[in-house]
CSV table of N, CA, C and O in Angstrom, one decimal:
chain,number,residue,atom,x,y,z
A,561,MET,N,-14.9,-2.6,32.0
A,561,MET,CA,-14.0,-2.0,31.0
A,561,MET,C,-14.8,-1.0,30.2
A,561,MET,O,-15.9,-1.3,29.7
A,562,SER,N,-14.3,0.2,30.1
A,562,SER,CA,-15.0,1.3,29.4
A,562,SER,C,-14.7,1.1,27.9
A,562,SER,O,-13.6,0.6,27.5
A,563,LYS,N,-15.6,1.6,27.1
A,563,LYS,CA,-15.4,1.6,25.6
A,563,LYS,C,-14.9,2.9,25.2
A,563,LYS,O,-15.6,3.9,25.2
A,564,LEU,N,-13.6,3.0,24.8
A,564,LEU,CA,-13.0,4.2,24.3
A,564,LEU,C,-13.3,4.4,22.8
A,564,LEU,O,-13.2,3.4,22.1
A,565,LEU,N,-13.5,5.6,22.4
A,565,LEU,CA,-13.7,5.9,21.0
A,565,LEU,C,-12.7,6.9,20.5
A,565,LEU,O,-12.3,7.8,21.3
A,566,ALA,N,-12.3,6.8,19.3
A,566,ALA,CA,-11.4,7.7,18.7
A,566,ALA,C,-12.0,9.0,18.5
A,566,ALA,O,-13.1,9.1,18.0
A,567,VAL,N,-11.3,10.1,18.9
A,567,VAL,CA,-11.7,11.5,18.7
A,567,VAL,C,-10.8,12.0,17.6
A,567,VAL,O,-9.6,12.1,17.8
A,568,CYS,N,-11.4,12.5,16.5
A,568,CYS,CA,-10.6,13.1,15.4
A,568,CYS,C,-10.2,14.5,15.8
A,568,CYS,O,-11.1,15.3,16.0
A,569,LYS,N,-8.9,14.7,16.0
A,569,LYS,CA,-8.4,16.0,16.5
A,569,LYS,C,-8.1,16.9,15.3
A,569,LYS,O,-8.2,18.1,15.4
A,570,ARG,N,-7.7,16.3,14.2
A,570,ARG,CA,-7.4,17.1,13.0
A,570,ARG,C,-7.5,16.3,11.8
A,570,ARG,O,-7.0,15.1,11.8
A,571,THR,N,-8.0,16.8,10.7
A,571,THR,CA,-8.0,16.0,9.4
A,571,THR,C,-8.3,17.0,8.3
A,571,THR,O,-8.9,18.0,8.4
A,572,ASP,N,-7.7,16.6,7.1
A,572,ASP,CA,-8.1,17.3,5.9
A,572,ASP,C,-8.7,16.3,4.9
A,572,ASP,O,-8.7,16.6,3.7
A,573,PHE,N,-9.0,15.1,5.4
A,573,PHE,CA,-9.7,14.1,4.6
A,573,PHE,C,-10.9,14.7,3.9
A,573,PHE,O,-11.6,15.5,4.5
A,574,PRO,N,-11.3,14.3,2.7
A,574,PRO,CA,-12.6,14.6,2.1
A,574,PRO,C,-13.7,14.1,3.0
A,574,PRO,O,-13.5,13.1,3.7
A,575,ASP,N,-14.8,14.7,3.0
A,575,ASP,CA,-16.0,14.3,3.8
A,575,ASP,C,-16.3,12.9,3.7
A,575,ASP,O,-16.6,12.2,4.6
A,576,ASN,N,-16.3,12.3,2.4
A,576,ASN,CA,-16.7,11.0,2.2
A,576,ASN,C,-15.7,9.9,2.7
A,576,ASN,O,-16.0,8.7,2.7
A,577,GLN,N,-14.5,10.3,3.1
A,577,GLN,CA,-13.5,9.4,3.7
A,577,GLN,C,-13.4,9.5,5.2
A,577,GLN,O,-12.8,8.6,5.8
A,578,ARG,N,-13.9,10.5,5.8
A,578,ARG,CA,-13.8,10.7,7.2
A,578,ARG,C,-14.4,9.6,8.1
A,578,ARG,O,-13.8,9.1,9.0
A,579,GLN,N,-15.7,9.3,7.8
A,579,GLN,CA,-16.4,8.3,8.6
A,579,GLN,C,-15.8,6.9,8.4
A,579,GLN,O,-15.5,6.2,9.4
A,580,PRO,N,-15.5,6.5,7.2
A,580,PRO,CA,-14.9,5.1,7.0
A,580,PRO,C,-13.6,5.0,7.7
A,580,PRO,O,-13.2,4.0,8.4
A,581,ALA,N,-12.7,6.1,7.6
A,581,ALA,CA,-11.4,6.0,8.3
A,581,ALA,C,-11.6,6.0,9.8
A,581,ALA,O,-10.9,5.2,10.5
A,582,SER,N,-12.5,6.8,10.4
A,582,SER,CA,-12.7,6.8,11.8
A,582,SER,C,-13.2,5.5,12.3
A,582,SER,O,-12.8,5.0,13.4
A,583,GLN,N,-14.2,4.9,11.5
A,583,GLN,CA,-14.7,3.6,11.9
A,583,GLN,C,-13.6,2.5,11.9
A,583,GLN,O,-13.5,1.7,12.8
A,584,ALA,N,-12.7,2.6,10.9
A,584,ALA,CA,-11.6,1.6,10.8
A,584,ALA,C,-10.7,1.8,12.0
A,584,ALA,O,-10.2,0.8,12.6
A,585,VAL,N,-10.4,3.1,12.4
A,585,VAL,CA,-9.5,3.3,13.6
A,585,VAL,C,-10.1,2.7,14.8
A,585,VAL,O,-9.5,2.0,15.5
A,586,ASN,N,-11.4,2.9,15.0
A,586,ASN,CA,-12.1,2.4,16.2
A,586,ASN,C,-12.1,0.9,16.2
A,586,ASN,O,-11.8,0.2,17.2
A,587,ASN,N,-12.5,0.3,15.1
A,587,ASN,CA,-12.7,-1.2,15.0
A,587,ASN,C,-11.3,-1.9,15.1
A,587,ASN,O,-11.2,-2.9,15.9
A,588,LEU,N,-10.3,-1.4,14.4
A,588,LEU,CA,-9.0,-2.0,14.5
A,588,LEU,C,-8.3,-1.8,15.9
A,588,LEU,O,-7.7,-2.7,16.4
A,589,TYR,N,-8.5,-0.6,16.5
A,589,TYR,CA,-8.0,-0.4,17.8
A,589,TYR,C,-8.6,-1.3,18.8
A,589,TYR,O,-7.9,-1.9,19.6
A,590,ARG,N,-9.9,-1.5,18.7
A,590,ARG,CA,-10.6,-2.4,19.6
A,590,ARG,C,-10.1,-3.8,19.5
A,590,ARG,O,-10.0,-4.6,20.4
A,591,ARG,N,-9.8,-4.2,18.2
A,591,ARG,CA,-9.4,-5.6,17.9
A,591,ARG,C,-8.0,-5.8,18.4
A,591,ARG,O,-7.7,-6.9,18.9
A,592,HIS,N,-7.1,-4.8,18.3
A,592,HIS,CA,-5.7,-5.0,18.6
A,592,HIS,C,-5.2,-4.5,19.9
A,592,HIS,O,-4.1,-4.8,20.4
A,593,VAL,N,-5.9,-3.6,20.5
A,593,VAL,CA,-5.5,-2.9,21.8
A,593,VAL,C,-6.5,-3.0,22.8
A,593,VAL,O,-7.7,-2.7,22.6
A,594,GLN,N,-6.2,-3.5,24.0
A,594,GLN,CA,-7.1,-3.6,25.1
A,594,GLN,C,-6.8,-2.6,26.2
A,594,GLN,O,-5.6,-2.4,26.5
A,595,HIS,N,-7.8,-2.1,26.8
A,595,HIS,CA,-7.6,-1.2,28.0
A,595,HIS,C,-8.2,-1.9,29.2
A,595,HIS,O,-9.4,-2.4,29.2
A,596,ASP,N,-7.5,-1.9,30.3
A,596,ASP,CA,-7.9,-2.4,31.5
A,596,ASP,C,-7.7,-1.3,32.5
A,596,ASP,O,-6.6,-1.0,32.9
A,597,GLU,N,-8.8,-0.7,33.0
A,597,GLU,CA,-8.7,0.4,33.9
A,597,GLU,C,-8.0,0.1,35.2
A,597,GLU,O,-7.5,1.0,35.9
A,598,LYS,N,-8.0,-1.2,35.6
A,598,LYS,CA,-7.3,-1.5,36.8
A,598,LYS,C,-5.8,-1.7,36.7
A,598,LYS,O,-5.1,-1.8,37.7
A,599,HIS,N,-5.3,-1.7,35.5
A,599,HIS,CA,-3.9,-1.9,35.2
A,599,HIS,C,-3.1,-0.6,35.7
A,599,HIS,O,-3.5,0.5,35.4
A,600,PRO,N,-1.9,-0.8,36.3
A,600,PRO,CA,-1.2,0.3,36.9
A,600,PRO,C,-0.6,1.3,35.9
A,600,PRO,O,-0.4,2.4,36.3
A,601,ASP,N,-0.4,0.9,34.6
A,601,ASP,CA,0.1,1.9,33.7
A,601,ASP,C,-0.9,2.8,33.0
A,601,ASP,O,-0.6,3.4,32.0
A,602,GLY,N,-2.1,2.9,33.6
A,602,GLY,CA,-3.1,3.7,33.0
A,602,GLY,C,-4.1,2.9,32.2
A,602,GLY,O,-5.0,3.4,31.6
A,603,GLY,N,-3.9,1.6,32.1
A,603,GLY,CA,-4.8,0.7,31.4
A,603,GLY,C,-4.5,0.3,30.1
A,603,GLY,O,-5.2,-0.4,29.4
A,604,LEU,N,-3.2,0.6,29.6
A,604,LEU,CA,-2.9,0.2,28.3
A,604,LEU,C,-2.2,-1.2,28.2
A,604,LEU,O,-1.1,-1.4,28.8
A,605,SER,N,-2.8,-2.1,27.6
A,605,SER,CA,-2.3,-3.5,27.4
A,605,SER,C,-2.3,-3.6,25.9
A,605,SER,O,-3.4,-3.8,25.3
A,606,THR,N,-1.2,-3.6,25.2
A,606,THR,CA,-1.3,-3.3,23.8
A,606,THR,C,-0.6,-4.2,22.8
A,606,THR,O,0.3,-5.0,23.2
A,607,ASN,N,-1.0,-4.1,21.6
A,607,ASN,CA,-0.2,-4.6,20.5
A,607,ASN,C,-0.3,-3.5,19.4
A,607,ASN,O,-1.0,-3.6,18.4
A,608,LEU,N,0.3,-2.4,19.7
A,608,LEU,CA,0.2,-1.2,18.8
A,608,LEU,C,0.8,-1.5,17.5
A,608,LEU,O,0.3,-0.9,16.5
A,609,ASP,N,1.8,-2.3,17.4
A,609,ASP,CA,2.4,-2.6,16.1
A,609,ASP,C,1.4,-3.3,15.2
A,609,ASP,O,1.3,-2.9,14.0
A,610,ALA,N,0.7,-4.3,15.7
A,610,ALA,CA,-0.4,-4.9,14.9
A,610,ALA,C,-1.5,-4.0,14.5
A,610,ALA,O,-2.0,-4.0,13.4
A,611,PHE,N,-1.9,-3.1,15.4
A,611,PHE,CA,-2.9,-2.1,15.1
A,611,PHE,C,-2.4,-1.2,14.0
A,611,PHE,O,-3.1,-0.9,13.0
A,612,ALA,N,-1.2,-0.6,14.1
A,612,ALA,CA,-0.6,0.3,13.1
A,612,ALA,C,-0.5,-0.4,11.7
A,612,ALA,O,-0.9,0.1,10.7
A,613,THR,N,-0.1,-1.7,11.7
A,613,THR,CA,0.0,-2.5,10.4
A,613,THR,C,-1.4,-2.7,9.8
A,613,THR,O,-1.6,-2.5,8.6
A,614,ALA,N,-2.4,-3.0,10.6
A,614,ALA,CA,-3.7,-3.3,10.1
A,614,ALA,C,-4.3,-2.0,9.6
A,614,ALA,O,-5.0,-2.0,8.6
A,615,LEU,N,-4.1,-0.9,10.3
A,615,LEU,CA,-4.6,0.4,9.8
A,615,LEU,C,-4.0,0.8,8.5
A,615,LEU,O,-4.6,1.3,7.6
A,616,LYS,N,-2.7,0.6,8.4
A,616,LYS,CA,-2.0,0.9,7.1
A,616,LYS,C,-2.5,0.1,6.0
A,616,LYS,O,-2.8,0.6,4.9
A,617,ASP,N,-2.7,-1.2,6.2
A,617,ASP,CA,-3.2,-2.1,5.2
A,617,ASP,C,-4.6,-1.7,4.8
A,617,ASP,O,-4.9,-1.7,3.6
A,618,PHE,N,-5.5,-1.2,5.7
A,618,PHE,CA,-6.8,-0.7,5.4
A,618,PHE,C,-6.7,0.5,4.5
A,618,PHE,O,-7.4,0.6,3.5
A,619,LEU,N,-5.9,1.5,4.9
A,619,LEU,CA,-5.8,2.7,4.1
A,619,LEU,C,-5.2,2.4,2.7
A,619,LEU,O,-5.7,3.0,1.8
A,620,ASP,N,-4.2,1.6,2.7
A,620,ASP,CA,-3.6,1.3,1.4
A,620,ASP,C,-4.6,0.6,0.4
A,620,ASP,O,-4.7,0.9,-0.8
A,621,SER,N,-5.4,-0.3,1.0
A,621,SER,CA,-6.4,-1.0,0.1
A,621,SER,C,-7.6,-0.1,-0.2
A,621,SER,O,-8.2,-0.2,-1.3
A,622,ARG,N,-8.0,0.8,0.7
A,622,ARG,CA,-9.2,1.6,0.4
A,622,ARG,C,-9.0,2.9,-0.2
A,622,ARG,O,-9.8,3.5,-0.9
A,623,LEU,N,-7.8,3.5,0.1
A,623,LEU,CA,-7.6,4.9,-0.3
A,623,LEU,C,-6.3,5.1,-1.1
A,623,LEU,O,-5.9,6.2,-1.4
A,624,GLY,N,-5.7,4.0,-1.6
A,624,GLY,CA,-4.5,4.1,-2.4
A,624,GLY,C,-3.3,3.9,-1.6
A,624,GLY,O,-3.3,3.8,-0.4
A,625,LEU,N,-2.1,3.7,-2.3
A,625,LEU,CA,-0.9,3.4,-1.6
A,625,LEU,C,-0.1,4.5,-1.0
A,625,LEU,O,-0.5,5.7,-1.1
A,626,HIS,N,0.9,4.2,-0.3
A,626,HIS,CA,1.9,5.1,0.3
A,626,HIS,C,1.4,5.8,1.6
A,626,HIS,O,1.7,6.9,1.9
A,627,TRP,N,0.6,5.0,2.4
A,627,TRP,CA,0.1,5.5,3.7
A,627,TRP,C,1.2,5.2,4.8
A,627,TRP,O,1.9,4.2,4.8
A,628,HIS,N,1.2,6.1,5.8
A,628,HIS,CA,2.1,6.0,6.9
A,628,HIS,C,1.2,6.1,8.2
A,628,HIS,O,0.3,6.9,8.2
A,629,VAL,N,1.5,5.3,9.2
A,629,VAL,CA,0.8,5.3,10.4
A,629,VAL,C,1.8,5.4,11.6
A,629,VAL,O,2.7,4.7,11.7
A,630,LEU,N,1.5,6.4,12.4
A,630,LEU,CA,2.3,6.7,13.6
A,630,LEU,C,1.4,6.5,14.8
A,630,LEU,O,0.4,7.2,14.9
A,631,VAL,N,1.8,5.7,15.8
A,631,VAL,CA,0.9,5.4,17.0
A,631,VAL,C,1.8,5.5,18.2
A,631,VAL,O,2.9,5.0,18.3
A,632,GLY,N,1.3,6.2,19.2
A,632,GLY,CA,2.1,6.3,20.5
A,632,GLY,C,1.4,7.2,21.5
A,632,GLY,O,0.4,7.8,21.3
A,633,ARG,N,2.0,7.2,22.7
A,633,ARG,CA,1.4,7.9,23.8
A,633,ARG,C,2.1,9.3,23.9
A,633,ARG,O,1.4,10.3,24.4
A,634,SER,N,3.3,9.5,23.5
A,634,SER,CA,4.0,10.7,23.5
A,634,SER,C,4.8,10.8,22.2
A,634,SER,O,5.8,10.1,22.1
A,635,LEU,N,4.4,11.6,21.3
A,635,LEU,CA,5.1,11.7,20.0
A,635,LEU,C,5.0,13.0,19.4
A,635,LEU,O,4.2,13.9,19.7
A,636,GLY,N,5.9,13.2,18.4
A,636,GLY,CA,5.9,14.4,17.6
A,636,GLY,C,6.2,14.0,16.2
A,636,GLY,O,6.7,12.9,15.9
A,637,PHE,N,5.8,14.8,15.2
A,637,PHE,CA,6.0,14.5,13.8
A,637,PHE,C,6.0,15.7,13.0
A,637,PHE,O,5.4,16.7,13.3
A,638,ALA,N,6.6,15.5,11.8
A,638,ALA,CA,6.5,16.5,10.7
A,638,ALA,C,6.4,15.6,9.4
A,638,ALA,O,7.1,14.6,9.4
A,639,CYS,N,5.6,16.0,8.5
A,639,CYS,CA,5.5,15.1,7.3
A,639,CYS,C,5.2,15.9,6.1
A,639,CYS,O,4.6,17.0,6.1
A,640,LYS,N,5.7,15.4,4.9
A,640,LYS,CA,5.3,16.0,3.6
A,640,LYS,C,4.2,15.1,3.1
A,640,LYS,O,4.3,13.8,3.1
A,641,LYS,N,3.1,15.6,2.8
A,641,LYS,CA,1.9,14.9,2.4
A,641,LYS,C,1.2,15.4,1.2
A,641,LYS,O,1.5,16.5,0.8
A,642,ARG,N,0.3,14.7,0.7
A,642,ARG,CA,-0.6,15.1,-0.4
A,642,ARG,C,-1.8,15.9,0.3
A,642,ARG,O,-2.1,15.6,1.5
A,643,GLU,N,-2.4,16.7,-0.4
A,643,GLU,CA,-3.6,17.4,0.1
A,643,GLU,C,-4.7,16.4,0.4
A,643,GLU,O,-4.9,15.4,-0.4
A,644,GLN,N,-5.5,16.6,1.4
A,644,GLN,CA,-6.6,15.8,1.8
A,644,GLN,C,-6.2,14.4,2.2
A,644,GLN,O,-6.9,13.4,1.9
A,645,THR,N,-5.1,14.2,2.8
A,645,THR,CA,-4.6,12.9,3.2
A,645,THR,C,-3.9,12.8,4.5
A,645,THR,O,-3.0,12.0,4.8
A,646,MET,N,-4.4,13.6,5.5
A,646,MET,CA,-3.8,13.6,6.8
A,646,MET,C,-4.9,13.6,7.9
A,646,MET,O,-5.9,14.3,7.7
A,647,ALA,N,-4.7,12.8,8.9
A,647,ALA,CA,-5.6,12.8,10.1
A,647,ALA,C,-4.9,12.5,11.3
A,647,ALA,O,-3.9,11.7,11.3
A,648,VAL,N,-5.4,13.0,12.4
A,648,VAL,CA,-4.9,12.7,13.8
A,648,VAL,C,-6.1,12.4,14.7
A,648,VAL,O,-7.1,13.1,14.7
A,649,TRP,N,-6.0,11.2,15.3
A,649,TRP,CA,-7.0,10.8,16.3
A,649,TRP,C,-6.4,10.6,17.6
A,649,TRP,O,-5.2,10.4,17.7
A,650,GLN,N,-7.2,10.7,18.7
A,650,GLN,CA,-6.8,10.4,20.0
A,650,GLN,C,-7.8,9.4,20.6
A,650,GLN,O,-9.0,9.6,20.5
A,651,ILE,N,-7.3,8.3,21.2
A,651,ILE,CA,-8.1,7.4,21.9
A,651,ILE,C,-7.5,7.2,23.3
A,651,ILE,O,-6.4,6.7,23.5
A,652,GLY,N,-8.1,7.8,24.3
A,652,GLY,CA,-7.5,7.8,25.7
A,652,GLY,C,-6.2,8.6,25.6
A,652,GLY,O,-6.2,9.7,25.1
A,653,GLY,N,-5.1,8.0,26.0
A,653,GLY,CA,-3.8,8.6,26.0
A,653,GLY,C,-3.0,8.2,24.7
A,653,GLY,O,-1.8,8.6,24.6
A,654,THR,N,-3.6,7.5,23.8
A,654,THR,CA,-2.9,7.1,22.6
A,654,THR,C,-3.3,8.0,21.4
A,654,THR,O,-4.4,8.3,21.2
A,655,TRP,N,-2.2,8.4,20.7
A,655,TRP,CA,-2.4,9.2,19.5
A,655,TRP,C,-2.2,8.4,18.2
A,655,TRP,O,-1.3,7.6,18.2
A,656,ILE,N,-3.0,8.7,17.2
A,656,ILE,CA,-2.8,8.0,15.9
A,656,ILE,C,-2.7,9.1,14.9
A,656,ILE,O,-3.6,9.9,14.7
A,657,VAL,N,-1.6,9.0,14.1
A,657,VAL,CA,-1.4,10.0,13.0
A,657,VAL,C,-1.2,9.2,11.7
A,657,VAL,O,-0.5,8.3,11.7
A,658,VAL,N,-2.0,9.6,10.7
A,658,VAL,CA,-1.9,9.0,9.4
A,658,VAL,C,-1.7,10.0,8.3
A,658,VAL,O,-2.2,11.1,8.4
A,659,TRP,N,-0.9,9.7,7.3
A,659,TRP,CA,-0.7,10.6,6.2
A,659,TRP,C,-0.3,9.8,5.0
A,659,TRP,O,0.3,8.7,5.1
A,660,GLN,N,-0.6,10.3,3.8
A,660,GLN,CA,-0.2,9.7,2.6
A,660,GLN,C,0.9,10.5,2.0
A,660,GLN,O,0.8,11.7,1.7
A,661,SER,N,2.1,9.8,1.8
A,661,SER,CA,3.2,10.6,1.2
A,661,SER,C,3.0,10.8,-0.3
A,661,SER,O,2.2,10.1,-0.9
A,662,PRO,N,3.8,11.7,-0.8
A,662,PRO,CA,3.7,12.0,-2.3
A,662,PRO,C,4.0,10.8,-3.1
A,662,PRO,O,3.7,10.8,-4.3
A,663,GLY,N,4.6,9.8,-2.6
A,663,GLY,CA,4.9,8.5,-3.3
A,663,GLY,C,6.3,8.4,-3.8
A,663,GLY,O,6.8,7.7,-4.3
């Protein structure tokens, strides 16, 4: 089983929040989502709902309220957000989008 790491594709997070957020994405993804390269669907054996909820709880507790988490393999989005509160990661074929709404 290979160890997939989140790649930050886009963010406007302040520098001091980028590393903790990326570490949380990696740790929570590893805890809630498993990849098995032998599986016919490309290796995704998931509990993405639990991952998204855990990531939202982390962001709400560490960076303030009103965070939104979107997770999927094929997705599109548009959002109204606060400055320095949006990030997009990719882990394998899974995309993770987070943003903090104006409240």
